[in-house]
Coordinates of C-alpha atoms in Angstrom, one line a residue:
Chain A
X1 CA 0.0 0.0 0.0
X2 CA 2.8 2.4 0.9
X3 CA 4.6 1.9 -2.4
X4 CA 1.3 2.1 -4.4
X5 CA 0.5 5.4 -2.7
X6 CA 4.0 6.8 -3.2
X7 CA 3.9 5.8 -6.9
X8 CA 0.6 7.7 -7.4
X9 CA 1.9 10.7 -5.4
X10 CA 5.1 10.9 -7.5
X11 CA 3.3 10.6 -10.8
X12 CA 0.7 13.1 -9.6
X13 CA 3.5 15.5 -8.8
X14 CA 5.0 15.1 -12.2
X15 CA 1.6 15.7 -13.8
X16 CA 0.9 18.7 -11.6
X17 CA 4.2 20.2 -12.6
X18 CA 3.4 19.6 -16.3
X19 CA 0.0 21.3 -15.9
X20 CA 1.4 24.2 -13.9
X21 CA 4.1 25.0 -16.6
X22 CA 1.9 24.3 -19.5
X23 CA 1.3 26.8 -22.3
X24 CA -1.7 27.0 -24.6
X25 CA -2.2 23.2 -24.6
X26 CA -2.8 23.1 -20.9
X27 CA -6.0 20.9 -21.2
X28 CA -3.9 18.3 -23.1
X29 CA -1.3 18.3 -20.3
X30 CA -4.1 18.0 -17.8
X31 CA -5.8 15.2 -19.7
X32 CA -2.5 13.3 -20.2
X33 CA -1.6 13.6 -16.5
X34 CA -5.0 12.5 -15.3
X35 CA -5.2 9.6 -17.6
X36 CA -1.7 8.5 -16.6
X37 CA -2.7 8.6 -12.9
X38 CA -5.9 6.7 -13.4
X39 CA -4.2 4.1 -15.6
X40 CA -1.5 3.6 -12.9
X41 CA -4.1 3.3 -10.2
X42 CA -6.0 0.7 -12.2
X43 CA -2.8 -1.2 -13.0
X44 CA -1.8 -1.3 -9.3
X45 CA -5.2 -2.3 -8.2
X46 CA -5.6 -5.1 -10.8
X47 CA -1.9 -6.0 -10.7
X48 CA -1.4 -5.5 -14.4
X49 CA 2.3 -4.5 -14.9
X50 CA 1.7 -3.8 -18.6
X51 CA -0.3 -0.6 -17.7
X52 CA 2.7 1.0 -16.0
X53 CA 4.7 2.0 -19.1
X54 CA 1.4 3.3 -20.7
X55 CA 0.7 5.5 -17.6
X56 CA 4.3 6.9 -17.8
X57 CA 3.9 7.5 -21.5
X58 CA 0.6 9.4 -21.1
X59 CA 2.0 11.6 -18.3
X60 CA 5.2 12.2 -20.4
X61 CA 3.0 13.0 -23.4
X62 CA 1.0 15.5 -21.2
X63 CA 4.2 17.1 -20.2
X64 CA 5.4 17.4 -23.8
X65 CA 2.1 18.9 -24.9
X66 CA 2.4 21.5 -22.1
X67 CA 5.8 22.5 -23.5
X68 CA 4.2 23.2 -26.9
X69 CA 5.1 26.7 -28.0
X70 CA 8.0 27.1 -25.6
X71 CA 11.4 27.3 -27.3
X72 CA 13.5 27.3 -24.1
X73 CA 14.6 24.0 -22.7
X74 CA 13.1 23.2 -19.4
X75 CA 15.8 22.4 -16.8
X76 CA 13.2 20.8 -14.5
X77 CA 12.7 18.1 -17.2
X78 CA 15.5 16.3 -15.5
X79 CA 13.5 16.0 -12.3
X80 CA 10.3 15.1 -14.2
X81 CA 12.1 12.2 -15.9
X82 CA 13.4 10.9 -12.6
X83 CA 9.9 11.3 -11.1
X84 CA 8.5 9.2 -13.9
X85 CA 11.1 6.5 -13.3
X86 CA 10.5 6.5 -9.5
X87 CA 6.8 6.3 -10.0
X88 CA 7.2 3.4 -12.4
X89 CA 9.6 1.6 -10.1
X90 CA 7.3 2.0 -7.1
X91 CA 4.3 0.9 -9.0
X92 CA 6.1 -2.2 -10.2
X93 CA 7.2 -2.9 -6.6
X94 CA 3.6 -2.6 -5.4
X95 CA 2.4 -5.0 -8.2
X96 CA 5.1 -7.5 -7.4
X97 CA 4.6 -7.4 -3.7
X98 CA 2.9 -10.6 -2.4
X99 CA 1.9 -10.4 1.3
X100 CA 2.2 -14.2 1.6
X101 CA 6.0 -14.0 1.0
X102 CA 7.8 -13.2 4.2
X103 CA 10.6 -10.9 3.3
X104 CA 13.7 -10.2 5.2
X105 CA 14.1 -6.6 6.4
X106 CA 17.5 -6.3 4.8
X107 CA 15.8 -7.0 1.4
X108 CA 13.5 -4.0 1.9
X109 CA 16.3 -1.7 2.9
X110 CA 18.4 -2.8 0.0
X111 CA 15.6 -2.3 -2.6
X112 CA 14.9 1.2 -1.2
X113 CA 18.6 2.1 -1.3
X114 CA 18.9 0.7 -4.9
X115 CA 15.9 2.9 -6.0
X116 CA 17.3 6.0 -4.3
X117 CA 20.7 5.4 -5.8
X118 CA 19.3 4.9 -9.2
X119 CA 17.2 8.1 -8.9
X120 CA 20.2 10.1 -7.8
X121 CA 22.4 8.8 -10.7
X122 CA 19.5 9.4 -13.2
X123 CA 19.1 12.9 -11.9
X124 CA 22.8 13.6 -12.3
X125 CA 22.9 12.1 -15.8
X126 CA 19.8 14.1 -16.8
X127 CA 21.3 17.4 -15.6
X128 CA 24.4 16.6 -17.6
X129 CA 22.4 15.8 -20.7
X130 CA 20.4 19.0 -20.5
X131 CA 23.5 21.1 -19.8
X132 CA 25.1 19.5 -22.9
X133 CA 21.9 20.2 -24.9
X134 CA 22.0 23.8 -23.8
X135 CA 25.7 24.2 -24.8
X136 CA 25.2 22.4 -28.1
X137 CA 22.0 24.2 -29.0
X138 CA 23.8 26.5 -31.5
X139 CA 26.6 24.1 -32.5
X140 CA 25.4 23.3 -36.0
X141 CA 24.7 20.3 -38.3
X142 CA 27.7 18.2 -37.2
X143 CA 26.7 17.9 -33.6
X144 CA 23.1 17.4 -34.6
X145 CA 24.2 14.5 -36.7
X146 CA 26.2 13.1 -33.9
X147 CA 23.2 13.4 -31.6
X148 CA 21.0 11.5 -34.0
X149 CA 23.6 8.8 -34.4
X150 CA 23.9 8.6 -30.6
X151 CA 20.1 8.3 -30.1
X152 CA 19.8 5.6 -32.8
X153 CA 22.8 3.8 -31.4
X154 CA 21.3 3.9 -27.9
X155 CA 18.0 2.5 -29.1
X156 CA 19.9 -0.2 -31.0
X157 CA 22.0 -1.1 -27.9
X158 CA 18.9 -1.3 -25.8
X159 CA 17.0 -3.5 -28.3
X160 CA 20.1 -5.7 -28.6
X161 CA 20.3 -6.1 -24.8
X162 CA 16.6 -6.9 -24.6
X163 CA 16.8 -9.4 -27.3
X164 CA 19.9 -11.1 -25.8
X165 CA 18.2 -11.4 -22.4
Chain B
X1 CA 16.9 -23.2 -14.7
X2 CA 14.3 -21.3 -16.6
X3 CA 14.9 -17.6 -17.4
X4 CA 12.4 -15.1 -18.6
X5 CA 12.1 -11.4 -18.8
X6 CA 9.8 -9.5 -16.5
X7 CA 7.1 -7.2 -18.0
X8 CA 9.2 -4.3 -16.8
X9 CA 12.0 -5.0 -19.3
X10 CA 9.8 -4.7 -22.3
X11 CA 8.0 -1.7 -20.9
X12 CA 11.2 0.2 -20.1
X13 CA 12.8 -0.7 -23.5
X14 CA 9.7 0.5 -25.3
X15 CA 9.6 3.8 -23.4
X16 CA 13.3 4.4 -24.1
X17 CA 13.1 3.7 -27.8
X18 CA 9.9 5.8 -28.1
X19 CA 11.4 8.7 -26.1
X20 CA 14.6 8.9 -28.0
X21 CA 12.9 8.6 -31.4
X22 CA 10.4 11.2 -30.2
X23 CA 13.2 13.5 -29.2
X24 CA 14.7 13.3 -32.7
X25 CA 11.3 13.8 -34.4
X26 CA 10.1 16.7 -32.3
X27 CA 13.5 18.1 -31.6
X28 CA 12.8 18.4 -27.9
X29 CA 15.7 17.8 -25.5
X30 CA 13.2 17.4 -22.7
X31 CA 12.1 14.1 -24.1
X32 CA 15.7 12.8 -23.8
X33 CA 15.6 13.9 -20.1
X34 CA 12.3 12.0 -19.7
X35 CA 13.7 8.9 -21.4
X36 CA 17.3 8.8 -20.0
X37 CA 16.4 7.5 -16.5
X38 CA 14.7 4.5 -18.1
X39 CA 17.6 3.9 -20.4
X40 CA 20.0 4.2 -17.5
X41 CA 17.9 1.7 -15.4
X42 CA 18.0 -0.8 -18.3
X43 CA 21.7 -0.4 -18.8
X44 CA 22.5 -0.8 -15.1
X45 CA 20.0 -3.6 -14.6
X46 CA 21.1 -5.7 -17.5
X47 CA 24.8 -5.1 -16.7
X48 CA 24.3 -6.3 -13.2
X49 CA 22.1 -9.3 -14.1
X50 CA 24.2 -12.5 -13.6
X51 CA 22.6 -15.9 -13.9
X52 CA 22.4 -17.4 -10.4
X53 CA 24.2 -20.7 -9.7
X54 CA 21.8 -22.1 -7.1
X55 CA 21.9 -25.3 -5.2
X56 CA 18.8 -26.3 -3.3
X57 CA 18.2 -29.3 -1.1
X58 CA 15.2 -30.2 1.1
X59 CA 16.0 -32.1 4.3
X60 CA 13.8 -33.7 6.9
X61 CA 14.7 -34.2 10.6
X62 CA 12.8 -37.5 10.6
X63 CA 11.3 -39.4 7.7
X64 CA 8.8 -41.3 9.9
X65 CA 6.3 -39.7 12.2
X66 CA 3.0 -40.5 13.8
X67 CA -0.2 -38.7 12.6
X68 CA -0.4 -35.3 14.4
X69 CA 3.3 -35.2 15.2
X70 CA 5.5 -32.3 14.3
X71 CA 8.8 -32.7 12.4
X72 CA 11.5 -30.3 11.5
X73 CA 12.4 -29.6 7.8
X74 CA 14.9 -27.4 6.3
X75 CA 15.7 -26.0 2.9
X76 CA 19.4 -25.5 2.3
X77 CA 20.2 -23.0 -0.4
X78 CA 23.5 -21.8 -1.6
X79 CA 24.7 -19.8 -4.6
X80 CA 28.1 -19.3 -6.2
X81 CA 26.9 -15.9 -7.6
X82 CA 25.2 -13.1 -5.6
X83 CA 21.4 -13.2 -5.8
X84 CA 19.7 -9.9 -5.0
X85 CA 16.3 -11.3 -4.3
X86 CA 15.5 -15.0 -4.0
X87 CA 11.9 -16.2 -3.4
X88 CA 11.8 -19.7 -1.9
X89 CA 8.6 -21.8 -1.7
X90 CA 8.4 -25.3 -0.4
X91 CA 5.3 -27.0 -1.7
X92 CA 3.5 -29.0 1.0
X93 CA 1.4 -31.9 -0.1
X94 CA -2.1 -32.4 1.3
X95 CA -1.8 -33.9 4.7
X96 CA 1.2 -31.9 5.8
X97 CA 0.8 -28.5 7.3
X98 CA 3.2 -25.7 8.2
X99 CA 3.3 -25.4 12.0
X100 CA 6.1 -22.8 12.3
X101 CA 8.3 -20.8 9.9
X102 CA 7.8 -18.7 6.9
X103 CA 6.8 -20.3 3.6
X104 CA 7.3 -18.8 1.1
X105 CA 10.2 -16.5 2.1
X106 CA 12.2 -13.9 0.3
X107 CA 15.9 -13.5 1.0
X108 CA 19.2 -12.3 -0.3
X109 CA 22.3 -14.4 -1.0
X110 CA 25.8 -13.2 -1.2
X111 CA 28.3 -15.0 -3.5
X112 CA 29.2 -18.3 -1.9
X113 CA 26.7 -17.9 0.9
X114 CA 24.8 -20.9 2.3
X115 CA 21.5 -20.5 4.1
X116 CA 19.4 -23.0 5.9
X117 CA 15.8 -22.2 6.3
X118 CA 14.0 -24.0 9.1
X119 CA 10.4 -25.1 9.1
X120 CA 8.3 -27.0 11.5
X121 CA 5.8 -29.2 9.7
X122 CA 2.8 -31.0 11.2
X123 CA 1.8 -34.4 9.8
X124 CA -1.9 -33.9 9.7
X125 CA -2.9 -37.0 7.9
X126 CA -1.5 -40.5 7.5
X127 CA 0.1 -41.5 4.2
X128 CA 3.4 -41.3 2.3
X129 CA 3.8 -37.6 1.5
X130 CA 6.4 -36.4 -1.0
X131 CA 7.6 -33.0 0.2
X132 CA 8.3 -30.3 -2.4
X133 CA 9.5 -29.5 -4.8
X134 CA 11.1 -26.4 -3.4
X135 CA 10.7 -23.7 -6.0
X136 CA 13.2 -20.9 -6.2
X137 CA 12.8 -17.6 -8.1
X138 CA 15.8 -15.3 -8.4
X139 CA 15.8 -11.7 -9.7
X140 CA 18.5 -9.3 -10.7
X141 CA 18.9 -6.1 -8.6
X142 CA 16.5 -4.1 -10.7
X143 CA 14.1 -6.9 -11.4
X144 CA 14.4 -7.1 -15.2
X145 CA 15.2 -10.8 -15.4
X146 CA 13.8 -13.7 -13.5
X147 CA 15.3 -17.2 -13.1
X148 CA 13.2 -20.1 -11.8
X149 CA 14.3 -23.5 -10.7
X150 CA 13.2 -26.3 -8.4
X151 CA 15.1 -28.6 -6.0
X152 CA 15.8 -32.0 -7.4
X153 CA 15.4 -33.7 -4.1
X154 CA 11.9 -34.6 -2.7
X155 CA 12.1 -36.3 0.6
X156 CA 9.2 -38.6 1.6
X157 CA 7.5 -38.1 5.0
X158 CA 5.9 -41.4 6.0
X159 CA 3.1 -40.6 8.4
X160 CA 1.8 -43.6 10.3
X161 CA -1.8 -43.6 11.5
X162 CA -2.4 -43.2 15.2
X163 CA -4.0 -46.5 16.1
X164 CA -6.4 -47.3 18.9
X165 CA -4.9 -49.7 21.6
X166 CA -7.1 -52.8 21.6
X167 CA -7.4 -54.9 24.8
X168 CA -9.2 -57.7 23.2
X169 CA -9.3 -58.9 19.6
X170 CA -11.4 -61.4 17.6
X171 CA -10.0 -64.8 18.4
X172 CA -9.5 -67.1 15.4
X173 CA -11.3 -70.4 15.2
X174 CA -8.2 -72.4 14.4
X175 CA -4.7 -72.2 15.5
X176 CA -1.4 -72.8 13.7
X177 CA 1.6 -74.9 14.7
X178 CA 3.9 -72.3 16.4
X179 CA 3.6 -71.2 20.0
X180 CA 1.7 -68.1 20.7
X181 CA -1.0 -66.7 23.1
X182 CA -4.0 -68.5 21.8
X183 CA -5.2 -71.6 23.6
X184 CA -5.6 -74.3 20.9
X185 CA -8.7 -76.5 20.7
X186 CA -6.6 -79.6 20.2
X187 CA -4.8 -81.3 23.0
X188 CA -1.1 -81.3 23.5
X189 CA 1.7 -79.8 25.5
X190 CA 0.5 -76.7 27.3
X191 CA -0.6 -75.1 30.5
X192 CA -4.4 -75.0 30.1
X193 CA -6.1 -78.1 31.5
X194 CA -8.2 -79.9 29.0
X195 CA -9.1 -83.4 30.2
X196 CA -7.9 -86.6 31.8
X197 CA -7.3 -89.9 30.2
X198 CA -5.8 -93.3 31.1
X199 CA -2.1 -93.5 31.4
X200 CA -0.3 -94.8 28.3
X201 CA 3.3 -96.0 27.8
X202 CA 5.5 -93.0 27.3
X203 CA 3.5 -90.5 29.4
X204 CA 5.7 -88.6 31.8
X205 CA 5.1 -89.0 35.5
X206 CA 4.7 -85.3 36.1
X207 CA 1.4 -85.5 34.1
X208 CA -0.2 -88.2 36.3
X209 CA -3.3 -86.9 38.1
X210 CA -2.7 -88.6 41.4
X211 CA -6.1 -87.6 42.9
X212 CA -8.0 -89.2 40.0
X213 CA -5.7 -92.2 39.9
X214 CA -6.3 -92.8 43.7
X215 CA -10.0 -92.6 43.2
X216 CA -10.2 -94.9 40.2
X217 CA -7.5 -97.4 41.1
X218 CA -5.5 -97.0 37.9
X219 CA -3.2 -94.3 36.5
X220 CA -4.8 -91.3 34.9
X221 CA -2.9 -88.4 33.3
X222 CA -3.8 -84.8 32.7
X223 CA -4.3 -83.5 29.2
X224 CA -3.8 -79.9 28.3
X225 CA -4.4 -77.4 25.5
X226 CA -1.2 -76.0 23.9
X227 CA -0.8 -72.3 23.4
X228 CA -0.4 -71.7 19.7
X229 CA -0.2 -68.7 17.4
X230 CA -2.8 -67.9 14.7
X231 CA -2.8 -66.5 11.2
X232 CA -4.7 -63.3 10.7
X233 CA -5.2 -61.8 7.3
X234 CA -6.4 -58.2 7.3
X235 CA -8.4 -57.5 4.2
X236 CA -8.7 -53.8 3.3
X237 CA -11.3 -53.0 0.6
X238 CA -10.0 -50.1 -1.5
X239 CA -12.3 -50.3 -4.4
X240 CA -14.5 -47.4 -3.3
X241 CA -14.9 -45.1 -0.3
X242 CA -17.3 -42.5 1.0
X243 CA -15.6 -39.2 1.8
X244 CA -16.8 -36.0 3.3
X245 CA -14.5 -33.2 4.3
X246 CA -11.2 -34.5 5.6
X247 CA -12.5 -37.9 6.7
X248 CA -13.6 -41.0 4.8
X249 CA -14.2 -44.7 5.1
X250 CA -10.7 -45.5 3.9
X251 CA -9.2 -43.5 6.7
X252 CA -11.2 -45.4 9.3
X253 CA -10.3 -48.7 7.7
X254 CA -6.6 -47.9 7.6
X255 CA -6.5 -46.8 11.2
X256 CA -8.5 -49.9 12.3
X257 CA -6.2 -52.1 10.3
X258 CA -3.1 -50.6 11.9
X259 CA -4.7 -51.1 15.3
X260 CA -5.6 -54.7 14.6
X261 CA -2.1 -55.5 13.2
X262 CA -0.5 -54.0 16.3
X263 CA -2.8 -56.1 18.6
X264 CA -2.3 -59.3 16.8
X265 CA 1.5 -58.9 16.5
X266 CA 1.6 -58.3 20.2
X267 CA -0.1 -61.7 20.6
X268 CA 2.7 -63.2 18.5
X269 CA 0.3 -64.1 15.7
X270 CA 1.2 -64.0 12.1
X271 CA -0.4 -61.1 10.4
X272 CA -0.8 -60.7 6.6
X273 CA -2.4 -57.9 4.6
X274 CA -4.5 -57.8 1.4
X275 CA -5.3 -54.5 -0.1
X276 CA -8.1 -55.4 -2.5
X277 CA -9.0 -52.7 -4.9
X278 CA -8.0 -51.0 -8.1
X279 CA -4.4 -51.8 -7.2
X280 CA -4.0 -55.2 -5.5
X281 CA -1.5 -55.2 -2.6
X282 CA -0.6 -58.1 -0.4
X283 CA 1.8 -59.1 2.3
X284 CA 2.5 -62.7 3.2
X285 CA 1.7 -63.4 6.9
X286 CA 4.6 -62.9 9.2
X287 CA 5.2 -62.1 12.9
X288 CA 7.2 -59.6 14.9
X289 CA 7.7 -55.9 15.0
X290 CA 9.2 -55.9 11.5
X291 CA 6.1 -57.4 10.1
X292 CA 4.0 -54.7 11.9
X293 CA 6.1 -52.0 10.2
X294 CA 5.7 -53.8 6.9
X295 CA 1.9 -53.9 7.3
X296 CA 1.7 -50.2 8.3
X297 CA 4.1 -49.2 5.5
X298 CA 2.0 -51.1 3.0
X299 CA -1.1 -49.4 4.4
X300 CA 0.4 -45.9 3.8
X301 CA 0.3 -46.6 0.1
X302 CA -3.3 -47.7 0.1
X303 CA -5.5 -45.4 -2.0
X304 CA -8.7 -45.6 -3.9
X305 CA -7.9 -46.3 -7.6
X306 CA -10.7 -46.3 -10.0
X307 CA -10.9 -49.6 -11.8
X308 CA -13.5 -51.3 -13.9
X309 CA -11.6 -54.6 -14.0
X310 CA -13.7 -57.4 -12.4
X311 CA -11.4 -58.9 -9.7
X312 CA -12.1 -62.1 -7.9
X313 CA -10.4 -63.8 -5.1
X314 CA -8.4 -65.9 -7.5
X315 CA -6.1 -62.9 -8.2
X316 CA -4.7 -63.1 -4.6
X317 CA -1.6 -65.2 -4.4
X318 CA -2.4 -68.5 -2.5
X319 CA 0.5 -68.0 0.0
X320 CA -1.2 -64.8 1.2
X321 CA -4.2 -66.8 2.4
X322 CA -3.0 -69.7 4.4
X323 CA -5.5 -72.4 5.5
X324 CA -7.2 -71.9 8.8
X325 CA -6.4 -68.2 8.8
X326 CA -8.9 -65.7 10.3
X327 CA -9.7 -63.1 7.6
X328 CA -10.9 -59.8 9.0
X329 CA -12.3 -57.6 6.2
X330 CA -12.7 -53.9 6.6
X331 CA -14.9 -52.7 3.9
X332 CA -17.6 -50.1 3.3
X333 CA -19.4 -52.7 1.2
X334 CA -19.9 -50.3 -1.6
X335 CA -18.4 -52.3 -4.4
X336 CA -19.9 -55.5 -5.7
X337 CA -16.4 -56.9 -6.4
X338 CA -15.3 -56.8 -2.8
X339 CA -18.6 -58.2 -1.6
X340 CA -18.3 -61.0 -4.1
X341 CA -14.7 -61.7 -3.0
X342 CA -15.8 -61.9 0.7
X343 CA -18.6 -64.4 -0.1
X344 CA -16.1 -66.4 -2.2
X345 CA -13.7 -66.5 0.8
X346 CA -16.5 -67.7 3.0
X347 CA -17.5 -70.3 0.4
X348 CA -13.9 -71.6 0.6
X349 CA -14.4 -72.1 4.4
X350 CA -12.2 -69.3 5.5
X351 CA -12.9 -68.0 9.0
X352 CA -14.2 -64.6 8.0
X353 CA -15.3 -61.5 10.0
X354 CA -16.4 -58.3 8.3
X355 CA -16.2 -54.8 9.8
X356 CA -18.6 -52.8 7.7
X357 CA -17.0 -49.3 7.8
X358 CA -20.3 -47.5 7.3
X359 CA -20.4 -44.9 4.6
X360 CA -23.7 -43.6 5.9
X361 CA -22.2 -40.9 8.2
X362 CA -20.3 -39.5 5.2
X363 CA -23.5 -39.0 3.3
X364 CA -26.4 -36.5 3.7
X365 CA -30.0 -37.8 3.6
X366 CA -31.9 -35.8 1.0
X367 CA -34.6 -33.6 2.5
X368 CA -37.4 -35.0 0.4
X369 CA -38.7 -36.3 -2.9
X370 CA -37.5 -39.2 -4.9
X371 CA -33.9 -38.6 -3.7
X372 CA -34.9 -39.4 -0.2
X373 CA -36.7 -42.5 -1.2
X374 CA -33.6 -43.6 -3.2
X375 CA -31.4 -42.9 -0.2
X376 CA -33.6 -45.0 2.1
X377 CA -33.7 -47.8 -0.3
X378 CA -29.9 -47.7 -0.5
X379 CA -29.6 -48.0 3.4
X380 CA -32.1 -50.8 3.4
X381 CA -30.1 -52.6 0.7
X382 CA -27.0 -52.2 2.9
X383 CA -28.9 -53.9 5.8
X384 CA -30.0 -56.6 3.4
X385 CA -26.4 -57.1 2.3
X386 CA -25.2 -57.5 5.9
X387 CA -27.9 -60.0 6.5
X388 CA -26.8 -61.9 3.4
X389 CA -23.3 -62.1 4.8
X390 CA -24.5 -63.2 8.2
X391 CA -26.6 -65.9 6.6
X392 CA -23.4 -67.2 5.0
X393 CA -21.9 -67.5 8.4
X394 CA -19.9 -64.3 8.4
X395 CA -19.7 -62.2 11.5
X396 CA -20.6 -58.6 10.4
X397 CA -20.6 -55.5 12.5
X398 CA -21.3 -52.0 11.3
X399 CA -18.7 -49.4 12.4
X400 CA -19.7 -45.8 12.3
X401 CA -17.3 -42.9 12.7
X402 CA -17.0 -41.8 16.3
X403 CA -17.7 -45.2 17.9
X404 CA -14.7 -47.1 19.3
X405 CA -13.3 -50.0 17.4
X406 CA -13.3 -52.1 20.6
X407 CA -17.1 -52.0 20.7
X408 CA -17.3 -53.2 17.1
X409 CA -14.9 -56.0 17.8
X410 CA -17.0 -57.0 20.8
X411 CA -20.1 -57.2 18.5
X412 CA -18.1 -59.5 16.1
X413 CA -17.0 -61.7 19.1
X414 CA -20.6 -61.9 20.3
X415 CA -21.9 -63.0 17.0
X416 CA -19.1 -65.6 16.6
X417 CA -19.9 -67.0 20.1
X418 CA -23.6 -67.3 19.2
X419 CA -22.8 -68.8 15.8
X420 CA -20.5 -71.4 17.3
X421 CA -23.1 -72.5 19.9
X422 CA -25.7 -72.7 17.2
X423 CA -23.6 -74.9 15.1
X424 CA -23.0 -77.3 18.0

């Protein structure tokens, strides 16, 4: 219950931020966020892990819709990304949790520490990425091509890893 | 070991791919920031995921217990690689309950660590119970990959039924040649006085009855009954049973058989067993504690197996049914094949007693209508069947759940006394 509640709160915070900073497409941001939260709540209640990525996707789409018409890069996107990850992790934790299994306390502490560590590293990486994007914003075609290649390469690596596992 | 990906892996991979491609299409760096944490989690999770090298074994403190007793069990688990989260579940068969300890349990194993998880189990029901398998499910630190395996060892817990201590048993009509506790009808070397007769050459002096000799003016000697053992065959009908909730006629029959075997073995009688049902089991008569254990061990494997094959008494090996043996049948008299076999035994002049383990308490009488009439006809037909057996000279007593076996045996003894007098 605690993890489920925290997941909904964190995703709600991300959605609220998206709505509060939204431009002319504020209703779209609101709808995306609301649908994401509802979908996550349904997924947790019915123990459907497949709904979690969709909830994250809807909330992320709401955020993106809110950024429509704003040319400046939002620095807080780093925190929003981490919030989405934390919400997804907590929701998965809640869905996986089985009250019949007696867990050792050390296991709980370790999982919490792993999640906190992952969130911190992800936040750091996100800030670095956004800082790099800000620096390279006017760098020209070459860097843009390198960025595209890096993105495609990252997707390829991820798909390869998934296929191998 | 079976490996599969958790739903999280596909979800995160899809989000990452979609986010990065979306960032390229829309030219929004924020989308990279939204996606990067999922990409990072995937990269870290898959890099840290190492297949666990688990060894699992299930051990029992004791392999033989009495019904209702508690026994310690342990699952020993070790791994050569670190396992961030390991779920262990020991599957308990029906008839074995968890008295103390956690099952299932989640734990963490460091590389080379060995853990022993202790459980206390309660043997709730008689029988041979195969414990396990013990299932193990390991996950990587971020839960992207799952490995599942089961322990190869499955120890057997043999739970013996708690038997009633019987003070008196049904005495066989005929005795055998070896010494025992039963006073034989024939005359011979023994303690029990039988008669006196005229002295004959070769009679020892210690057997001379001096009082009778003085009165009659010639030598008379005492005759006695020897103490001999008997052969008892316990016939368990396992063609069909009536069961309701956790109890059934087979349970009662098995418990009674164990009690009877114990009582007869204590009398130094030879005890044999015939499990007459879908699967035919038999045990040649023998004596002693070892034979008692053999009988009880054979009983543990008794179960109702559906069979349409028409079995007659001929399928039983002849050595299992020695001449002059007392056959005590424990049957719910539900299957025509077992009833036929009992009548056949009687026709072959076996000394037969039948304990009718009544299925009636395990049934519910319908409240009305044609069902109630059918039920009443069924009970009447059961009475008729008992009378038919009695007319054939078989001592039959109905045993209902809750009544002591001793009382049922007394009923059988009473019938046999009456039948014997009637024959004379």
